[in-house]
Structure formats: structure tokens, C-alpha cells
Amino acid sequence: MTSDRLATDLRGIHMKSPVMVASGTFGFGKEYSDFVNLSDLGAIVTKGTSLEPWEGNPPDRIAETPAGMLNAIGLQNDGVDSLINEKLPWLRQFDVPVIVNIIGKTVDEYAEIARRLDGVDGVAGLEVNISCPNVKHGGIAFGIDPKMTETVVGAVRKATSLPVIPKLSPNVTDIVLMARICVEAGADAVSLINTLLGTAIDAETRTFKLANITGGLSGPAIKPVALRMVWQVAEAVDVPIIGIGGIMTAGDAVEFFLAGADAIQVGTANFVNPEAAIEITAGLDEYLARHGFGHISEIVGMAKRC
Ligand SMILES: Cc1cc2nc3c(=O)[nH]c(=O)nc-3n(C[C@H](O)[C@H](O)[C@H](O)COP(=O)(O)O)c2cc1C
């Protein structure tokens, strides 16, 4: 049960709370349904889904780091048909919005998957992961190039009537520029941040810990970077912001709202504690009650200079 203090409308996505679970850290919900009543979540963001199944990277694909983890899963997934025919029908038994995280290797792939999901029962919105390598442009990730970001977000916008939420990569010099480009290309909201590119080496064996050598850093280690980027983007654009990065506790979540986020996603914390998102939701409500706020929106962007 969540309280009215947390009810959030994100450009037509009605959520009982602004606490979602982040893409790739919660599967399609089934893996967590023994621990969590999925209907108590604000929204489920699915694992990245492509037009055709993707195999992902070879092992080892995960390495622990101080205060976080590196992953190089390689966006392994069963493709959009499996999502539409198997995962979404199962998810429809729960009273929770499902935001599908979409991935592609070309602009056409992104547009096609958006078209396929338009009007599918149980899809509340599309989160566009622009951290994929564009095969037609030498494997450069869409989300680190302003022109490619504009093209891919614009193509998805044209292909669907669903809310479009580009997910920004932190591996750029100017996150504000990328957010502005997304909004100009028709984004309804933006989510940030995805993982930070890193690597890890085993000194004894003198071997990279990931077969892919590089991976995405997530967890508490990235929270200060994420918080800074959310604050910068919130100052610059006029669409709802979904804050992501190292949120482990309700206190962490509160910091993101104070920085300007309208909603948040819980990622790596799900691996440590499957009930993390539920506990964060309860903690947020308790914080609002303790400080005399009537609604979560009252604290958005409220952080002041010391
Ligand atoms: C194992 C793993 C898999 C992920 N897979 C995806 C994915 O498929 N699509 C995506 O947009 N982000 C993916 N992410 C990134 C998370 O959704 C999130 O943006 C990032 O981990 C930062 O949040 P956190 O520090 O709370 O984990 C993945 C992260 C992890 C740890």
C-alpha cells in the first residue's frame, strides 16, 4: 500500500509512487515476484529489448568494485516478440505501469521496435537506451554524439504515440546539451544516468576481470556523478526527470528529488536487497510525513546553497 503523498503522473504514466526499478536490474519482474508484490512498485522498466534476440557478451560479465559493480552483459535479451507474446501477458496481471527499455543497432531498428510496441496492451511508455553502438557509424554509441542522439530520438518520436523517455549516457562532456537535444527531438521526459564506462584488473593474474575489458559502473560509487547531472539537467530543461544512479536508501532517493528529479529508479540495490524499491518507497513516505510535506512534488528541486 502506498500513500497519496507519493502518487505521480509522468506525462500520462500514472504511478502509485515515483519509485521505479531500473532496466536490466529487475529482469521482467518475474524473477523478483516471489519477494515483491509488483503492484506496489511505481513502474517496472524492463530489461533492454531489441528487435531480434541479442546474445550478449561472453563471461566474465560482472566484476565487483569498491562501492559498486561493473557489468558487461552486452544487452542480452530475447527480442521484442518474446516480450509481446510472453512477458507482457504475464505482467498484465499486476497493477503497475510497464515502461519498455528499447535498444537498437541502427536508427531503423529503434524506430521499428517503437512502432511494434505502439498500442500494445500493457506498455505505458518507452525508455530509449541510447548507449548502444550504432553499427552504421563505426560502433560509436548513439548517446555520446549529439547528431545521432537527435536522429534516434526523433525517429522513435515519429514512430509512436507512447511517452518517449531517452535514457542519457553519463559518458559525455556536456550532459545538458544531450538533454536539450532529446527534448527538442520530442522527448516527453529524460532518465539519467546510465552506467559510467570503467574497467577492472586482477593484479595477481594480470588479467582484465571482464572478457569485454570495459564495462558499466553502477552502484553507490556513481551517486555523486548522477546527482550532479540530474541537478544540471533539471536546471536546463522543462520535462520530467527520472534520476538514477547509486540509489540504495530512501535518503539517497530524497537527495535526487531535492536535486530536481520527479521520479527515480532503483538499480544495483535490487541485487543486494530484492525489496530495496519497496523499502525506499516506504522511507520516502515517512520522510515526507516527518517533515510535514503533503506531496513528493513539493520537495522537487528544493536543494538550497549552504
Ligand atoms: C547488470 C546491469 C544490467 C543493466 N542493463 C541495462 C539495460 O539493459 N538497459 C539500460 O538502459 N540500462 C541498463 N543498466 C543500467 C541501469 O538501469 C542503471 O542506469 C545503472 O545501473 C545506474 O543505476 P544504479 O547505480 O542504481 O544501478 C544495467 C545495469 C546493470 C547493473
CSV table of C-alpha atoms in Angstrom, one decimal, residues 26-282:
chain,number,residue,atom,x,y,z
A,26,PHE,CA,14.9,-6.4,-12.3
A,27,GLY,CA,14.6,-8.6,-15.4
A,28,PHE,CA,11.0,-8.5,-16.5
A,29,GLY,CA,9.7,-8.7,-12.9
A,30,LYS,CA,9.1,-12.5,-12.7
A,31,GLU,CA,12.5,-13.2,-11.1
A,32,TYR,CA,11.5,-10.8,-8.2
A,33,SER,CA,7.8,-11.7,-7.9
A,34,ASP,CA,8.5,-14.1,-5.0
A,35,PHE,CA,9.9,-11.3,-2.9
A,36,VAL,CA,8.0,-8.2,-4.1
A,37,ASN,CA,4.3,-7.5,-4.9
A,38,LEU,CA,5.0,-5.9,-8.3
A,39,SER,CA,1.8,-3.9,-7.9
A,40,ASP,CA,3.5,-1.9,-5.1
A,41,LEU,CA,6.2,-0.5,-7.5
A,42,GLY,CA,5.8,2.9,-9.2
A,43,ALA,CA,6.7,1.3,-12.5
A,44,ILE,CA,8.8,-1.5,-13.9
A,45,VAL,CA,11.4,-0.6,-16.5
A,46,THR,CA,12.1,-3.8,-18.5
A,47,LYS,CA,15.4,-5.2,-19.4
A,48,GLY,CA,16.7,-3.7,-22.7
A,49,THR,CA,14.7,-5.2,-25.6
A,50,SER,CA,15.8,-5.3,-29.2
A,51,LEU,CA,14.0,-6.2,-32.5
A,52,GLU,CA,15.7,-9.6,-32.7
A,53,PRO,CA,17.3,-11.6,-29.8
A,54,TRP,CA,20.8,-10.5,-28.8
A,55,GLU,CA,23.3,-12.9,-27.4
A,56,GLY,CA,25.2,-10.6,-25.1
A,57,ASN,CA,28.9,-10.8,-24.2
A,58,PRO,CA,30.9,-13.9,-23.2
A,59,PRO,CA,31.7,-14.3,-19.5
A,60,ASP,CA,33.1,-13.0,-17.2
A,61,ARG,CA,30.5,-10.2,-17.4
A,62,ILE,CA,30.4,-8.9,-13.9
A,63,ALA,CA,33.0,-7.6,-11.5
A,64,GLU,CA,32.7,-6.2,-8.0
A,65,THR,CA,34.3,-2.8,-7.4
A,66,PRO,CA,34.7,-0.7,-4.3
A,67,ALA,CA,31.2,0.7,-3.7
A,68,GLY,CA,29.7,-0.6,-6.9
A,69,MET,CA,29.9,-3.1,-9.7
A,70,LEU,CA,31.0,-3.3,-13.4
A,71,ASN,CA,28.8,-5.1,-15.9
A,72,ALA,CA,29.3,-6.0,-19.5
A,73,ILE,CA,26.2,-8.1,-20.1
A,74,GLY,CA,26.0,-6.8,-23.6
A,75,LEU,CA,22.3,-6.2,-23.6
A,76,GLN,CA,21.5,-9.9,-23.9
A,77,ASN,CA,17.7,-10.3,-24.5
A,78,ASP,CA,15.1,-12.5,-26.2
A,79,GLY,CA,13.8,-9.8,-28.6
A,80,VAL,CA,10.5,-7.9,-28.9
A,81,ASP,CA,8.4,-10.9,-30.0
A,82,SER,CA,9.1,-12.7,-26.8
A,83,LEU,CA,8.3,-9.5,-24.8
A,84,ILE,CA,5.0,-9.1,-26.6
A,85,ASN,CA,3.9,-12.8,-26.6
A,86,GLU,CA,5.3,-14.0,-23.2
A,87,LYS,CA,6.5,-11.3,-20.8
A,88,LEU,CA,3.8,-8.6,-21.2
A,89,PRO,CA,0.8,-11.1,-20.9
A,90,TRP,CA,2.3,-12.3,-17.6
A,91,LEU,CA,3.0,-8.7,-16.4
A,92,ARG,CA,-0.6,-7.7,-17.1
A,93,GLN,CA,-1.9,-9.5,-14.0
A,94,PHE,CA,-0.2,-6.7,-11.9
A,95,ASP,CA,-1.5,-3.2,-11.4
A,96,VAL,CA,1.8,-1.5,-12.4
A,97,PRO,CA,2.9,0.6,-15.4
A,98,VAL,CA,5.5,-1.2,-17.6
A,99,ILE,CA,8.0,1.0,-19.4
A,100,VAL,CA,9.8,-0.9,-22.1
A,101,ASN,CA,13.5,-0.1,-22.4
A,102,ILE,CA,14.3,-0.3,-26.1
A,103,ILE,CA,17.7,-0.8,-27.8
A,104,GLY,CA,18.9,-1.0,-31.4
A,105,LYS,CA,22.0,-1.0,-33.6
A,106,THR,CA,20.6,1.3,-36.2
A,107,VAL,CA,18.1,4.1,-36.2
A,108,ASP,CA,15.7,1.9,-38.2
A,109,GLU,CA,15.8,-0.8,-35.6
A,110,TYR,CA,14.9,1.7,-32.8
A,111,ALA,CA,12.0,3.1,-35.0
A,112,GLU,CA,10.7,-0.3,-35.9
A,113,ILE,CA,10.6,-1.6,-32.3
A,114,ALA,CA,8.9,1.6,-31.2
A,115,ARG,CA,6.3,1.0,-34.0
A,116,ARG,CA,5.8,-2.6,-32.9
A,117,LEU,CA,5.1,-1.6,-29.3
A,118,ASP,CA,2.8,1.3,-30.1
A,119,GLY,CA,-0.7,0.3,-28.9
A,120,VAL,CA,0.4,-3.0,-27.3
A,121,ASP,CA,-1.7,-3.6,-24.2
A,122,GLY,CA,0.3,-3.1,-21.0
A,123,VAL,CA,3.0,-0.8,-22.4
A,124,ALA,CA,2.9,2.5,-20.6
A,125,GLY,CA,6.0,4.2,-22.2
A,126,LEU,CA,9.3,3.7,-23.9
A,127,GLU,CA,12.6,4.3,-22.3
A,128,VAL,CA,15.1,4.7,-25.1
A,129,ASN,CA,18.6,3.4,-24.2
A,130,ILE,CA,20.9,5.4,-26.4
A,131,SER,CA,24.0,3.8,-25.1
A,132,CYS,CA,24.0,1.2,-27.9
A,133,PRO,CA,26.8,1.2,-30.5
A,134,ASN,CA,25.5,2.4,-33.9
A,135,VAL,CA,26.8,-0.3,-36.4
A,136,LYS,CA,26.4,2.1,-39.3
A,137,HIS,CA,28.7,4.6,-37.7
A,138,GLY,CA,31.6,2.5,-36.6
A,139,GLY,CA,30.1,1.3,-33.4
A,140,ILE,CA,30.0,4.7,-31.7
A,141,ALA,CA,27.3,4.8,-29.0
A,142,PHE,CA,24.3,6.9,-30.2
A,143,GLY,CA,24.1,8.7,-26.9
A,144,ILE,CA,27.6,10.3,-27.0
A,145,ASP,CA,27.0,12.0,-30.3
A,146,PRO,CA,24.6,15.0,-30.5
A,147,LYS,CA,23.6,14.4,-34.1
A,148,MET,CA,22.9,10.7,-33.6
A,149,THR,CA,21.0,11.3,-30.4
A,150,GLU,CA,18.8,13.8,-32.3
A,151,THR,CA,18.2,11.4,-35.1
A,152,VAL,CA,17.4,8.4,-33.0
A,153,VAL,CA,15.1,10.2,-30.5
A,154,GLY,CA,13.3,12.0,-33.4
A,155,ALA,CA,12.8,8.6,-35.2
A,156,VAL,CA,11.3,7.0,-32.1
A,157,ARG,CA,9.1,10.0,-31.5
A,158,LYS,CA,7.7,9.8,-35.0
A,159,ALA,CA,7.1,6.0,-34.7
A,160,THR,CA,5.0,6.0,-31.5
A,161,SER,CA,2.3,7.8,-29.6
A,162,LEU,CA,3.6,6.4,-26.3
A,163,PRO,CA,5.6,8.6,-23.9
A,164,VAL,CA,9.2,8.7,-25.1
A,165,ILE,CA,11.9,8.8,-22.4
A,166,PRO,CA,15.5,8.8,-23.7
A,167,LYS,CA,18.0,7.5,-21.1
A,168,LEU,CA,21.1,9.6,-21.1
A,169,SER,CA,24.6,8.3,-21.0
A,170,PRO,CA,27.0,10.0,-18.5
A,171,ASN,CA,29.9,9.3,-20.7
A,172,VAL,CA,29.7,12.7,-22.3
A,173,THR,CA,31.3,16.1,-21.8
A,174,ASP,CA,28.1,18.0,-21.7
A,175,ILE,CA,25.0,16.2,-20.3
A,176,VAL,CA,22.9,19.3,-20.5
A,177,LEU,CA,23.5,19.6,-24.3
A,178,MET,CA,22.3,15.9,-24.7
A,179,ALA,CA,19.2,16.5,-22.6
A,180,ARG,CA,18.3,19.6,-24.6
A,181,ILE,CA,18.7,17.8,-27.9
A,182,CYS,CA,16.4,15.0,-26.6
A,183,VAL,CA,13.7,17.5,-25.6
A,184,GLU,CA,13.9,19.3,-28.9
A,185,ALA,CA,13.6,15.9,-30.7
A,186,GLY,CA,10.3,15.3,-28.9
A,187,ALA,CA,11.2,13.6,-25.6
A,188,ASP,CA,8.4,13.6,-23.0
A,189,ALA,CA,10.9,13.1,-20.1
A,190,VAL,CA,14.5,12.1,-19.7
A,191,SER,CA,16.1,9.5,-17.4
A,192,LEU,CA,19.7,9.7,-16.2
A,193,ILE,CA,22.2,8.2,-15.7
A,194,ASN,CA,23.1,5.0,-17.4
A,195,THR,CA,26.4,3.4,-16.2
A,196,LEU,CA,29.8,5.0,-16.4
A,197,LEU,CA,32.4,3.3,-18.5
A,198,GLY,CA,35.2,1.6,-16.5
A,199,THR,CA,37.4,-1.5,-16.2
A,200,ALA,CA,39.0,-3.7,-13.5
A,201,ILE,CA,42.2,-5.7,-13.5
A,202,ASP,CA,43.3,-8.6,-11.3
A,203,ALA,CA,46.8,-7.7,-10.1
A,204,GLU,CA,47.8,-11.3,-9.2
A,205,THR,CA,46.8,-12.9,-12.6
A,206,ARG,CA,47.5,-9.7,-14.5
A,207,THR,CA,44.1,-10.2,-16.3
A,208,PHE,CA,41.2,-7.9,-17.0
A,209,LYS,CA,38.3,-9.0,-14.9
A,210,LEU,CA,35.8,-8.7,-17.7
A,211,ALA,CA,36.0,-10.6,-21.0
A,212,ASN,CA,34.9,-7.4,-22.7
A,213,ILE,CA,37.6,-5.5,-20.9
A,214,THR,CA,35.3,-2.5,-20.3
A,215,GLY,CA,32.0,-2.5,-18.5
A,216,GLY,CA,29.4,-0.1,-17.0
A,217,LEU,CA,30.0,1.1,-13.4
A,218,SER,CA,26.9,1.3,-11.2
A,219,GLY,CA,26.0,1.4,-7.5
A,220,PRO,CA,26.9,3.9,-4.7
A,221,ALA,CA,30.2,4.8,-6.4
A,222,ILE,CA,28.3,6.7,-9.2
A,223,LYS,CA,25.8,8.5,-7.0
A,224,PRO,CA,27.6,11.9,-6.7
A,225,VAL,CA,28.0,12.0,-10.5
A,226,ALA,CA,24.4,11.1,-11.1
A,227,LEU,CA,23.1,13.6,-8.6
A,228,ARG,CA,25.2,16.4,-10.2
A,229,MET,CA,24.0,15.5,-13.7
A,230,VAL,CA,20.3,15.4,-12.5
A,231,TRP,CA,20.7,18.8,-10.9
A,232,GLN,CA,22.3,20.3,-14.1
A,233,VAL,CA,19.7,18.8,-16.4
A,234,ALA,CA,16.8,19.9,-14.1
A,235,GLU,CA,18.0,23.5,-14.2
A,236,ALA,CA,18.1,23.4,-18.0
A,237,VAL,CA,15.1,21.5,-19.4
A,238,ASP,CA,11.4,21.7,-18.8
A,239,VAL,CA,10.4,18.0,-18.9
A,240,PRO,CA,10.1,15.5,-16.0
A,241,ILE,CA,13.4,14.0,-14.9
A,242,ILE,CA,13.9,10.4,-13.7
A,243,GLY,CA,17.0,10.2,-11.5
A,244,ILE,CA,19.1,7.0,-11.5
A,245,GLY,CA,22.5,6.1,-10.0
A,246,GLY,CA,23.5,4.5,-6.8
A,247,ILE,CA,20.2,4.9,-5.0
A,248,MET,CA,20.3,2.4,-2.2
A,249,THR,CA,18.2,4.0,0.5
A,250,ALA,CA,15.3,6.4,0.9
A,251,GLY,CA,17.8,9.0,2.0
A,252,ASP,CA,19.6,8.6,-1.4
A,253,ALA,CA,16.2,8.9,-3.2
A,254,VAL,CA,15.3,12.1,-1.3
A,255,GLU,CA,18.6,13.7,-2.5
A,256,PHE,CA,17.6,13.1,-6.1
A,257,PHE,CA,14.2,14.7,-5.6
A,258,LEU,CA,15.9,17.7,-3.9
A,259,ALA,CA,18.3,17.9,-6.9
A,260,GLY,CA,15.3,18.1,-9.3
A,261,ALA,CA,14.2,14.6,-10.1
A,262,ASP,CA,10.4,14.0,-10.5
A,263,ALA,CA,10.8,10.2,-10.2
A,264,ILE,CA,13.7,7.8,-9.5
A,265,GLN,CA,14.9,4.3,-10.5
A,266,VAL,CA,16.5,1.8,-8.2
A,267,GLY,CA,19.1,-0.4,-10.0
A,268,THR,CA,22.1,-2.2,-8.4
A,269,ALA,CA,20.3,-2.1,-5.0
A,270,ASN,CA,17.9,-4.8,-6.3
A,271,PHE,CA,20.8,-7.2,-6.4
A,272,VAL,CA,21.7,-6.5,-2.8
A,273,ASN,CA,18.1,-6.5,-1.5
A,274,PRO,CA,15.2,-7.5,-3.7
A,275,GLU,CA,12.9,-5.4,-1.6
A,276,ALA,CA,15.0,-2.3,-1.9
A,277,ALA,CA,12.5,-0.4,-4.1
A,278,ILE,CA,9.6,-1.2,-1.7
A,279,GLU,CA,11.7,-0.1,1.4
A,280,ILE,CA,12.7,3.1,-0.4
A,281,THR,CA,9.1,3.8,-1.2
A,282,ALA,CA,8.1,3.4,2.5
